[in-house]
XYZ file of C-alpha atoms in Angstrom:
729
model
C 174.439 46.413 179.236
C 178.165 45.653 179.499
C 178.091 44.759 175.811
C 176.686 48.213 175.064
C 179.752 49.814 176.633
C 182.120 47.532 174.687
C 180.211 47.755 171.421
C 182.230 50.527 169.717
C 185.484 48.737 170.624
C 184.278 45.333 169.434
C 182.994 46.722 166.167
C 186.264 48.536 165.527
C 188.280 45.425 166.417
C 186.360 42.821 164.479
C 184.670 44.747 161.672
C 186.971 47.394 160.249
C 184.831 47.547 157.118
C 181.922 50.045 157.052
C 178.403 49.174 158.135
C 176.030 48.082 155.398
C 174.147 51.257 154.549
C 170.680 49.716 154.673
C 171.030 48.337 158.223
C 170.916 51.751 159.901
C 169.444 53.757 157.049
C 167.616 56.828 158.295
C 170.463 58.146 160.444
C 171.351 60.487 157.591
C 167.965 62.224 157.648
C 168.224 65.951 158.417
C 168.751 66.343 162.158
C 169.730 62.679 162.647
C 173.460 62.685 161.982
C 175.911 62.377 164.854
C 174.930 63.083 168.422
C 171.480 64.493 168.836
C 170.443 65.932 172.190
C 170.310 69.423 170.728
C 168.000 71.917 172.387
C 166.806 69.654 175.220
C 167.041 69.896 178.988
C 166.572 67.549 181.916
C 163.454 67.643 184.056
C 162.618 65.795 187.261
C 159.134 64.415 187.927
C 157.951 63.880 191.492
C 156.055 60.615 191.891
C 152.912 61.062 194.001
C 152.155 59.214 197.238
C 152.363 56.452 198.293
C 155.891 56.539 196.871
C 158.449 57.732 199.396
C 161.634 58.478 197.502
C 162.401 61.575 199.577
C 164.247 64.113 197.449
C 164.650 61.684 194.566
C 162.669 62.372 191.418
C 162.172 60.532 188.151
C 164.356 62.086 185.431
C 163.047 62.911 181.970
C 164.117 65.106 179.052
C 162.150 67.829 177.294
C 162.815 70.505 174.646
C 164.450 73.612 176.071
C 161.919 76.128 177.326
C 159.031 73.647 177.401
C 156.731 73.883 180.414
C 157.849 71.263 182.977
C 155.680 68.198 183.431
C 153.076 68.825 186.124
C 152.835 72.579 185.492
C 149.716 74.041 183.941
C 149.874 74.729 180.197
C 146.654 75.511 178.344
C 148.426 75.574 174.959
C 149.138 71.846 174.870
C 146.847 69.780 172.623
C 149.179 66.774 172.159
C 151.624 65.105 174.562
C 154.254 62.664 173.264
C 156.119 60.236 175.523
C 159.102 58.954 173.538
C 160.909 55.978 175.038
C 164.640 55.523 174.573
C 166.366 52.322 173.545
C 169.000 50.130 175.209
C 171.539 52.980 175.293
C 169.196 54.861 177.665
C 169.766 58.052 175.656
C 166.540 59.823 176.581
C 168.084 63.181 175.693
C 168.657 62.054 172.088
C 165.145 60.639 171.792
C 163.557 63.835 173.106
C 165.570 65.692 170.477
C 164.402 63.291 167.755
C 160.785 63.833 168.705
C 161.182 67.613 168.850
C 162.360 67.347 165.244
C 159.283 65.296 164.379
C 157.071 68.018 165.878
C 158.801 70.597 163.688
C 158.249 68.342 160.664
C 154.549 68.031 161.519
C 153.931 71.760 161.192
C 152.238 71.964 164.587
C 153.430 74.872 166.739
C 155.998 73.658 169.261
C 154.000 75.272 172.062
C 151.037 72.989 171.334
C 153.000 69.718 171.717
C 154.602 68.530 174.948
C 157.519 66.132 174.398
C 158.620 63.926 177.316
C 161.563 61.529 177.154
C 161.399 59.266 180.253
C 164.833 58.062 181.358
C 165.133 54.618 182.915
C 168.829 55.042 183.573
C 171.472 53.160 185.500
C 173.360 54.658 188.416
C 176.554 54.862 186.357
C 174.980 56.655 183.384
C 176.469 60.125 182.831
C 173.029 61.744 182.607
C 171.880 60.226 185.919
C 172.419 62.035 189.213
C 172.846 59.109 191.653
C 172.017 61.334 194.635
C 168.789 62.848 193.291
C 167.395 60.606 190.530
C 165.432 57.367 190.621
C 167.430 54.788 188.681
C 167.333 51.117 187.652
C 169.867 48.284 187.978
C 171.224 46.501 184.898
C 171.397 43.138 186.707
C 167.747 43.006 187.832
C 165.677 39.898 187.144
C 163.253 42.022 185.134
C 164.678 44.887 183.142
C 163.129 48.338 182.860
C 161.880 47.568 179.344
C 160.000 44.547 180.751
C 158.314 46.541 183.540
C 160.916 45.844 186.201
C 161.295 47.837 189.395
C 163.853 50.513 190.204
C 167.129 49.682 191.925
C 166.888 47.873 195.248
C 169.509 50.286 196.610
C 166.907 53.081 196.796
C 164.617 53.690 199.756
C 161.495 52.789 197.775
C 160.678 50.846 194.649
C 158.629 51.616 191.549
C 157.989 49.740 188.316
C 158.968 51.410 185.070
C 155.402 50.854 183.826
C 153.994 52.511 186.961
C 156.106 55.588 186.206
C 154.549 55.757 182.741
C 151.097 55.384 184.323
C 151.753 58.344 186.627
C 152.968 60.509 183.753
C 149.842 59.688 181.767
C 147.586 60.419 184.764
C 149.317 63.758 185.245
C 148.783 64.638 181.593
C 145.105 63.731 181.859
C 144.622 66.197 184.710
C 142.334 68.770 183.122
C 143.287 71.405 185.680
C 146.850 71.246 184.312
C 146.203 70.585 180.614
C 142.637 71.711 179.892
C 143.005 71.514 176.098
C 144.953 68.265 175.762
C 143.294 65.991 173.191
C 145.713 63.114 172.655
C 148.650 61.314 174.249
C 151.145 59.422 172.107
C 153.385 56.800 173.745
C 156.105 55.877 171.266
C 159.225 53.794 171.538
C 161.942 52.481 169.255
C 164.110 49.357 169.612
C 164.236 48.526 173.354
C 161.856 51.465 173.739
C 159.534 49.685 171.302
C 159.704 46.609 173.529
C 158.775 48.816 176.475
C 155.750 50.292 174.737
C 154.540 46.884 173.473
C 154.632 45.342 176.939
C 153.289 48.503 178.559
C 150.341 48.737 176.167
C 149.507 45.123 177.042
C 149.761 45.444 180.843
C 149.182 49.113 181.714
C 146.876 49.645 184.681
C 145.182 52.530 182.871
C 141.974 51.109 181.404
C 141.096 51.382 177.694
C 139.812 54.839 177.000
C 136.768 54.636 174.734
C 135.012 57.365 176.715
C 138.014 59.435 177.721
C 138.332 62.934 176.366
C 142.084 62.386 176.070
C 142.855 59.235 174.091
C 146.127 57.309 174.093
C 147.823 55.973 170.983
C 150.786 53.586 171.260
C 153.515 53.403 168.580
C 155.825 50.371 168.689
C 158.811 50.784 166.366
C 161.435 48.160 165.462
C 161.482 46.131 168.716
C 163.749 43.114 168.979
C 161.071 40.990 170.660
C 157.402 41.120 171.640
C 155.068 39.311 174.020
C 153.022 36.704 172.139
C 149.508 36.062 173.388
C 149.655 32.278 173.016
C 152.266 29.557 172.605
C 152.399 29.619 168.796
C 155.137 31.234 166.741
C 155.595 31.909 163.032
C 156.706 28.898 161.042
C 160.098 29.880 159.607
C 162.291 28.099 157.036
C 164.797 25.796 158.717
C 167.382 26.158 155.960
C 168.363 29.789 155.771
C 169.991 31.399 152.766
C 171.193 34.971 152.365
C 167.662 35.852 151.265
C 166.206 35.036 154.707
C 164.983 38.635 155.218
C 164.143 40.321 151.927
C 162.021 43.362 152.596
C 160.064 43.278 149.353
C 159.052 39.694 150.127
C 158.265 40.404 153.773
C 155.806 43.117 152.746
C 153.531 40.450 151.242
C 154.470 37.262 153.138
C 151.637 35.347 154.818
C 152.790 33.569 157.937
C 151.380 30.438 159.449
C 151.654 29.795 163.167
C 152.286 26.668 165.219
C 153.828 25.574 168.495
C 157.575 25.320 167.762
C 159.121 21.910 167.248
C 161.930 20.687 169.483
C 164.581 23.348 170.012
C 167.081 24.497 172.600
C 164.493 26.778 174.200
C 161.353 24.658 174.231
C 160.919 25.363 177.938
C 161.672 29.093 177.782
C 160.579 30.496 174.396
C 157.177 31.480 175.834
C 158.377 32.822 179.177
C 157.471 36.400 180.053
C 159.128 38.939 177.800
C 158.508 36.663 174.820
C 155.219 35.154 175.952
C 152.924 34.983 178.961
C 154.315 32.055 180.937
C 156.512 31.942 184.018
C 157.441 34.614 186.569
C 156.545 38.226 185.829
C 157.353 41.576 187.481
C 155.087 42.593 190.388
C 153.385 45.284 188.285
C 152.474 42.752 185.576
C 151.371 40.199 188.172
C 148.554 42.523 189.233
C 146.870 42.246 185.821
C 145.076 38.938 185.119
C 146.252 37.524 181.781
C 142.742 37.313 180.346
C 142.019 40.930 181.324
C 145.290 42.136 179.772
C 144.566 40.321 176.504
C 141.034 41.692 176.369
C 142.158 45.279 177.071
C 145.008 45.072 174.546
C 142.517 44.238 171.819
C 140.736 47.567 172.231
C 143.780 49.797 172.623
C 144.908 52.044 169.776
C 148.227 50.382 168.950
C 150.284 51.076 165.829
C 153.319 48.995 164.859
C 155.980 50.839 162.856
C 158.451 48.796 160.827
C 161.530 50.139 159.079
C 161.739 48.335 155.757
C 165.553 48.282 155.934
C 165.747 46.840 159.461
C 166.580 43.420 158.013
C 170.098 42.739 159.269
C 171.187 39.809 161.435
C 174.909 39.999 162.150
C 175.236 36.318 163.123
C 173.427 34.861 160.124
C 174.906 37.251 157.575
C 178.470 36.657 158.719
C 177.930 32.878 158.813
C 176.728 32.982 155.227
C 179.191 35.657 154.045
C 176.121 37.495 152.813
C 177.537 41.029 152.802
C 181.129 41.071 151.505
C 182.557 44.556 151.795
C 180.317 45.801 154.584
C 179.362 44.945 158.154
C 175.703 43.916 158.652
C 175.393 45.758 161.963
C 172.078 44.763 163.559
C 172.057 47.099 166.600
C 172.053 44.301 169.199
C 169.243 42.304 167.638
C 168.054 39.672 170.120
C 169.663 36.547 168.625
C 168.722 34.253 171.501
C 166.756 31.094 170.738
C 163.664 32.807 172.197
C 164.156 35.849 169.992
C 164.854 33.871 166.825
C 161.610 31.952 167.354
C 159.817 35.227 166.493
C 161.725 35.847 163.264
C 165.202 36.230 161.808
C 165.232 40.054 161.656
C 163.186 42.872 163.159
C 161.118 43.528 160.067
C 160.118 39.863 159.868
C 159.263 39.804 163.573
C 157.055 42.890 163.277
C 155.076 41.653 160.281
C 154.697 38.187 161.769
C 153.522 39.545 165.123
C 150.816 41.745 163.614
C 149.546 38.715 161.686
C 149.637 36.746 164.961
C 147.349 39.337 166.542
C 144.961 39.130 163.596
C 144.822 35.344 163.864
C 144.523 35.371 167.664
C 141.707 37.938 167.828
C 140.019 36.850 164.604
C 140.139 40.258 162.956
C 142.467 43.178 162.253
C 142.927 44.873 165.633
C 146.151 46.836 165.352
C 147.690 48.841 162.524
C 151.046 48.280 160.844
C 152.932 51.105 159.165
C 155.842 50.178 156.946
C 158.470 52.894 156.487
C 160.564 52.585 153.318
C 164.197 53.668 153.361
C 164.642 53.410 157.131
C 166.580 50.733 159.002
C 167.299 50.610 162.719
C 167.130 54.340 163.316
C 164.847 55.905 165.924
C 165.416 59.332 164.455
C 164.676 58.075 160.944
C 161.445 56.421 162.090
C 160.158 59.428 164.012
C 161.084 61.906 161.277
C 159.423 59.835 158.568
C 156.322 61.122 156.811
C 154.554 57.868 157.698
C 155.023 58.286 161.450
C 154.319 62.015 161.470
C 151.050 61.584 159.570
C 149.874 58.823 161.907
C 150.869 60.493 165.186
C 150.162 64.170 164.521
C 147.255 64.294 162.092
C 143.828 65.637 163.008
C 145.057 67.989 165.718
C 144.300 71.687 165.657
C 146.473 74.117 167.617
C 144.806 76.249 170.226
C 143.606 79.581 168.900
C 145.862 82.544 169.602
C 145.861 83.825 173.135
C 143.677 86.739 174.036
C 145.026 90.060 172.780
C 147.795 91.702 174.762
C 148.928 95.254 175.060
C 152.378 95.710 173.514
C 154.594 98.778 173.590
C 157.998 98.482 171.904
C 160.817 100.988 171.460
C 164.562 100.702 170.905
C 165.020 100.921 174.674
C 162.405 98.500 175.982
C 159.598 96.096 175.133
C 156.462 95.893 177.252
C 153.752 93.230 176.959
C 150.717 92.966 179.227
C 147.575 90.816 179.557
C 144.617 91.153 179.530
C 144.714 94.012 177.088
C 141.709 95.966 178.370
C 142.848 95.927 181.995
C 146.357 96.898 180.936
C 145.003 99.982 179.185
C 142.873 101.120 182.092
C 144.146 102.914 185.133
C 143.957 100.895 188.349
C 141.874 103.011 190.716
C 141.808 100.561 193.630
C 143.883 101.274 196.708
C 145.730 98.017 197.431
C 147.235 96.754 200.648
C 150.408 94.922 199.625
C 152.994 93.169 201.782
C 156.759 93.373 201.210
C 158.957 90.324 200.904
C 161.623 88.664 198.794
C 161.726 85.510 196.681
C 165.138 83.914 196.074
C 164.689 81.207 193.421
C 167.519 78.943 192.329
C 166.846 78.597 188.591
C 165.644 75.658 186.541
C 161.910 74.943 186.572
C 159.908 77.739 188.172
C 158.430 77.033 191.600
C 154.658 77.561 191.459
C 154.377 78.048 195.227
C 156.728 81.036 195.092
C 154.646 82.849 192.481
C 151.459 82.051 194.372
C 153.054 83.536 197.493
C 153.921 86.734 195.657
C 150.414 86.921 194.212
C 148.885 86.429 197.662
C 150.789 89.485 198.908
C 149.848 91.703 195.941
C 146.193 92.233 196.953
C 145.023 91.304 193.461
C 147.145 93.947 191.767
C 149.543 94.131 188.842
C 152.326 91.550 188.551
C 155.407 92.743 186.635
C 158.301 90.628 185.331
C 161.542 92.482 184.563
C 164.001 91.014 182.069
C 167.217 91.970 180.330
C 166.324 89.750 177.331
C 163.826 87.049 176.385
C 160.074 86.854 175.853
C 156.806 87.541 177.660
C 156.168 83.822 178.310
C 155.786 84.464 182.044
C 152.630 86.528 181.496
C 150.248 83.669 180.801
C 151.916 81.426 183.375
C 151.351 84.010 186.103
C 147.919 85.176 184.965
C 146.616 81.599 184.862
C 147.209 81.271 188.621
C 144.482 83.856 189.122
C 144.486 86.537 191.763
C 146.152 89.275 189.714
C 144.673 92.195 187.820
C 147.324 92.095 185.086
C 150.498 90.176 184.255
C 153.142 92.086 182.328
C 156.748 91.707 181.169
C 159.120 94.629 180.706
C 162.351 93.891 178.817
C 165.101 96.447 179.396
C 167.125 96.564 176.178
C 169.673 99.118 177.396
C 170.528 101.564 180.167
C 168.393 104.316 178.661
C 165.277 102.297 179.477
C 165.929 102.769 183.203
C 165.224 106.495 182.899
C 162.223 106.290 180.567
C 158.969 107.636 182.003
C 156.896 104.721 180.665
C 159.227 102.190 182.288
C 159.226 104.030 185.589
C 155.445 104.297 185.599
C 155.058 100.547 184.860
C 157.295 99.717 187.822
C 155.529 102.239 190.038
C 152.165 100.620 189.206
C 153.389 97.091 190.025
C 152.172 95.311 193.157
C 154.582 92.361 192.747
C 157.880 92.321 190.817
C 159.943 89.388 189.590
C 163.339 89.400 187.845
C 163.717 86.604 185.291
C 166.953 84.699 184.738
C 169.514 85.831 182.238
C 172.745 87.778 182.783
C 173.164 89.635 186.075
C 175.924 91.803 184.641
C 173.373 93.254 182.218
C 170.922 93.949 185.038
C 173.699 95.783 186.889
C 174.812 97.683 183.812
C 171.275 98.830 182.957
C 169.885 99.594 186.446
C 172.743 100.591 188.761
C 172.846 104.347 189.398
C 169.603 105.134 187.552
C 166.148 106.421 188.430
C 164.899 102.847 188.143
C 167.281 101.732 190.898
C 165.977 104.474 193.191
C 162.405 103.439 192.442
C 163.113 99.730 193.071
C 164.752 100.575 196.410
C 161.560 102.305 197.460
C 159.357 99.490 196.142
C 161.277 96.814 198.080
C 159.722 98.132 201.294
C 156.184 97.970 199.860
C 155.834 94.918 197.591
C 157.395 91.514 197.090
C 160.387 91.467 194.748
C 161.580 88.093 193.547
C 164.040 86.663 191.093
C 165.402 83.425 189.687
C 168.963 82.581 188.653
C 170.492 85.924 187.566
C 167.392 87.639 188.948
C 168.173 86.112 192.348
C 171.874 86.953 192.149
C 171.157 90.713 192.145
C 169.185 90.703 195.389
C 171.908 90.291 198.017
C 173.884 92.886 199.931
C 176.797 91.941 197.652
C 176.526 90.823 194.035
C 178.830 88.769 191.836
C 178.386 90.173 188.341
C 179.812 87.327 186.239
C 180.766 89.992 183.720
C 183.771 88.074 182.392
C 182.198 84.627 182.425
C 180.849 82.284 185.064
C 183.294 81.151 187.751
C 183.314 77.477 188.741
C 184.200 75.994 192.114
C 187.393 74.126 191.195
C 189.003 77.148 189.557
C 187.861 79.460 192.363
C 189.334 77.243 195.076
C 192.583 76.968 193.146
C 192.801 80.724 192.565
C 190.142 83.019 194.077
C 191.436 85.825 191.844
C 191.111 83.966 188.546
C 189.848 85.944 185.554
C 186.208 84.980 186.154
C 186.241 86.068 189.807
C 186.032 89.788 189.122
C 183.690 92.724 189.484
C 181.838 92.429 192.801
C 179.413 95.192 193.713
C 176.842 95.837 196.412
C 173.306 96.890 197.207
C 171.364 97.134 193.948
C 167.873 96.602 195.376
C 168.541 94.618 198.561
C 165.730 94.217 201.084
C 166.349 95.361 204.673
C 166.405 91.793 206.027
C 168.970 90.594 203.465
C 171.024 93.742 203.986
C 171.028 93.199 207.742
C 172.126 89.579 207.284
C 175.057 90.645 205.044
C 174.239 88.128 202.326
C 175.537 87.273 198.860
C 173.413 84.785 196.898
C 174.188 82.000 194.442
C 171.903 79.718 192.419
C 171.823 76.350 190.561
C 173.685 75.427 193.702
C 173.917 71.645 194.057
C 173.377 70.832 190.396
C 176.385 72.947 189.390
C 178.402 72.209 192.556
C 178.798 75.840 193.546
C 179.699 75.646 197.240
C 183.385 76.220 196.496
C 182.541 79.251 194.422
C 180.267 80.697 197.154
C 183.059 80.339 199.727
C 185.332 82.090 197.243
C 182.822 84.943 196.880
C 182.758 85.467 200.656
C 186.534 85.271 201.014
C 186.984 87.847 198.261
C 184.437 90.233 199.802
C 186.360 90.079 203.068
C 189.843 90.230 201.535
C 189.027 93.146 199.225
C 187.586 95.277 201.998
C 184.033 95.252 200.670
C 182.813 94.273 204.127
C 183.573 96.093 207.355
C 186.212 94.851 209.787
C 185.079 92.093 212.161
C 181.956 91.561 210.061
C 180.717 88.054 209.352
C 179.788 87.656 205.690
C 177.106 85.156 204.791
C 176.131 83.270 201.683
C 172.786 81.865 200.554
C 172.986 79.057 197.990
C 169.693 78.016 196.397
C 169.417 74.894 194.284
C 167.361 74.584 191.120
C 163.585 74.202 191.412
C 163.777 75.665 194.918
C 162.813 79.060 196.369
C 163.169 80.942 199.634
C 160.181 83.061 200.673
C 161.505 85.869 202.851
C 159.223 88.170 204.832
C 160.145 91.704 205.872
C 160.697 90.302 209.381
C 163.457 88.065 208.042
C 161.461 84.824 208.350
C 162.371 82.353 205.604
C 160.294 79.438 204.301
C 161.684 76.973 201.752
C 159.501 75.652 198.935
C 160.325 73.639 195.852
C 162.088 70.469 194.938
C 165.591 70.868 196.330
C 167.658 72.425 199.071
C 169.074 75.762 200.168
C 172.253 76.466 202.122
C 172.675 79.268 204.661
C 176.417 79.636 205.217
C 178.547 82.062 207.212
C 182.264 82.740 207.252
C 183.747 84.638 210.204
C 186.198 87.498 209.953
C 189.553 86.209 208.587
C 191.863 84.595 211.130
C 195.633 84.116 210.948
C 195.319 80.948 208.862
C 193.199 82.537 206.117
C 194.823 82.553 202.660
C 193.044 84.516 199.924
C 195.612 85.847 197.480
C 196.019 86.012 193.691
C 197.435 82.839 192.157
C 197.320 80.954 195.467
C 194.937 78.133 196.519
C 192.270 79.306 198.939
C 192.274 78.478 202.649
C 189.195 79.362 204.719
C 188.484 78.005 208.172
C 185.317 77.435 210.190
C 182.696 77.613 207.447
C 179.323 77.034 209.103
C 176.233 76.052 207.107
C 172.633 75.028 207.631
C 170.926 72.941 204.952
C 167.230 73.638 204.422
C 164.865 71.455 202.453
C 161.822 72.384 200.415
C 158.908 70.338 199.116
C 157.866 70.013 195.520
C 155.375 72.628 194.296
C 153.105 72.265 197.314
C 151.081 74.900 199.055
C 153.566 76.142 201.666
C 150.867 75.765 204.327
C 150.228 72.123 203.519
C 153.048 70.650 205.617
C 155.859 71.585 207.960
C 158.482 73.169 205.735
C 162.005 74.072 206.788
C 162.270 77.644 208.054
C 165.035 80.081 208.920
C 165.400 83.427 210.690
C 167.768 85.844 208.947
C 168.125 88.114 211.962
C 168.920 85.232 214.315
C 170.734 83.318 211.547
C 169.382 79.940 212.561
C 166.583 77.655 211.505
C 165.149 74.149 211.438
C 167.627 72.610 209.002
C 170.713 70.425 209.336
C 173.755 72.274 210.698
C 177.330 71.314 209.853
C 180.802 72.766 209.327
C 183.711 72.296 206.960
C 186.985 73.981 205.962
C 188.791 74.797 202.757
C 192.478 73.868 203.023
C 194.940 74.708 200.252
C 192.205 74.768 197.599
C 190.502 71.561 198.773
C 187.262 71.189 200.674
C 187.827 69.263 203.892
C 184.581 67.610 204.945
C 181.211 67.400 203.200
C 180.431 70.765 201.634
C 176.726 69.937 201.341
C 176.292 68.403 204.786
C 175.751 64.873 206.061
C 173.664 62.514 203.996
C 170.112 61.854 205.148
């Protein structure tokens, strides 16, 4: 791992000449040049009991907008787990695979892409406080099935994580139309998939409705099933790995003659001898070998992955270019399997044929691609093998759509949307404050439970009607509809007003709160929403949550960040505060301003700045305590009309109050902020559970106290003194 960090420097220092084009060929495919990671976002998967990681979750990457893992999605027919290499760049690999889906012609909505991340604590994409991570100095690495870092409060094998993801995908209540799971890996990810397909605790799936297919691309080493290895020429020349020859070479196998690694060449990772990780230990060797024979495993070899930096430099084989081999395993144990990756792949597949006595696993050879994960996954050969034979789900049932220049309305099911609802419904008021990121199922179920089976309406300032099916699939609603307000004129339109009047639960999607304010404030729609807030639940996430407090930060000139706010609470982004758009009585009584994405985006400093500005600018009354509610991503507060708050979801919420300014308060333009005696209570939710299933943290808005962790801190001269997010657990 340390070599990975030094690699760019070492290459620049010792090999100023360009890389040989064939070694990494495939990186120039469309969508493969430079940094990838386009259009992907991080997700966090909660491992089921008996694991006890507390708030920690397993991180993975997915295409932007894709349904989070563990949430119902009836559109998915194929799920693809794509395993990163030694650089642990799961974001890039998820992006590569999203490109492969586009190349396949399958609708993106029908394919779920998951990029598991077995990261180290120091990796920039790992949150060391919230993510499960691995240690680079462990006896068994993540790509060999090793366990997570010993510094965490529980331990899990990398292969067990993959098992749990697969089991989740095979849950027919979540993915009723899933037909196939692909587990694919390249380079060190290919090593992972080879060892995982050999030792996974999930039994072979002859009778399963959802089959699993494993794709092992360009690994540096593999686990041999016996002590033999390919017989290789002792005297190497510069033609030691010629791809046209390797395509037809027939290997013979024997126990290696005396070498420097006679006692280690067949140890676990390369063979089946010696110590193994605890996960692997639980699978008898004979049972693993027997199961591996019947699994659907495909080896994928790039025909240009033939470089060996050590050998080629020793023989001066590539004058004028650097034979970069992408950290090919050049140990004695690795070289016993072949002199380059292509040779190792072809030899290993022949080893399996000789060991089992027949052709058990497929080999796909990809011309024109070297050591490039993107090139492999974008190739016609891979796409045909992984994506063929799958039919997208038929179009969803018809929906009612009404579109004008001012608004767009979409509603399902169409017949119910057309008919007038004649039932008298007994709804209950309440508020949902959701912090953004993945939607919290429990919050929507709570709103549905208080709608008496009525009409659920999502309001948006932009976007799509994707919420409709998500909400309708929970059951318990007559219709699910989305109303997109394109401009201010929509807020006075009779159709829009009637749709809101007919709603028995209302939810504001994320987006831009300044547009919500611009289009609703001072209109007939605002008056209607203020009357509805006392009859039905009104919820919102991200920007949709930001508009529900007594005071509202509009973000009209861009999004303020904590560091800049603490340094100057009157900076150009800290402008345009307003009040009381649709606030519920309990939030109004508590004198609350809300903020979202709270811990992930480190927004405590900004929330304190909001409160200080409200007080300094005279928006609040004299001697009035102003309070802030910060909600983290994947977390929601369920607020009843009596001011009782329950926390659900995957993260935390912060209930903070700042007293009336004292003599030491400093909140002036161009001057660092000073605020004293900030008092907070940290509340914790639980991941996507029924809120009745366990004792959740609660809070009383009218009493302003709850069951969470209480603490205090100050802001002194633009710096937070103390722990802004409370003591560690």
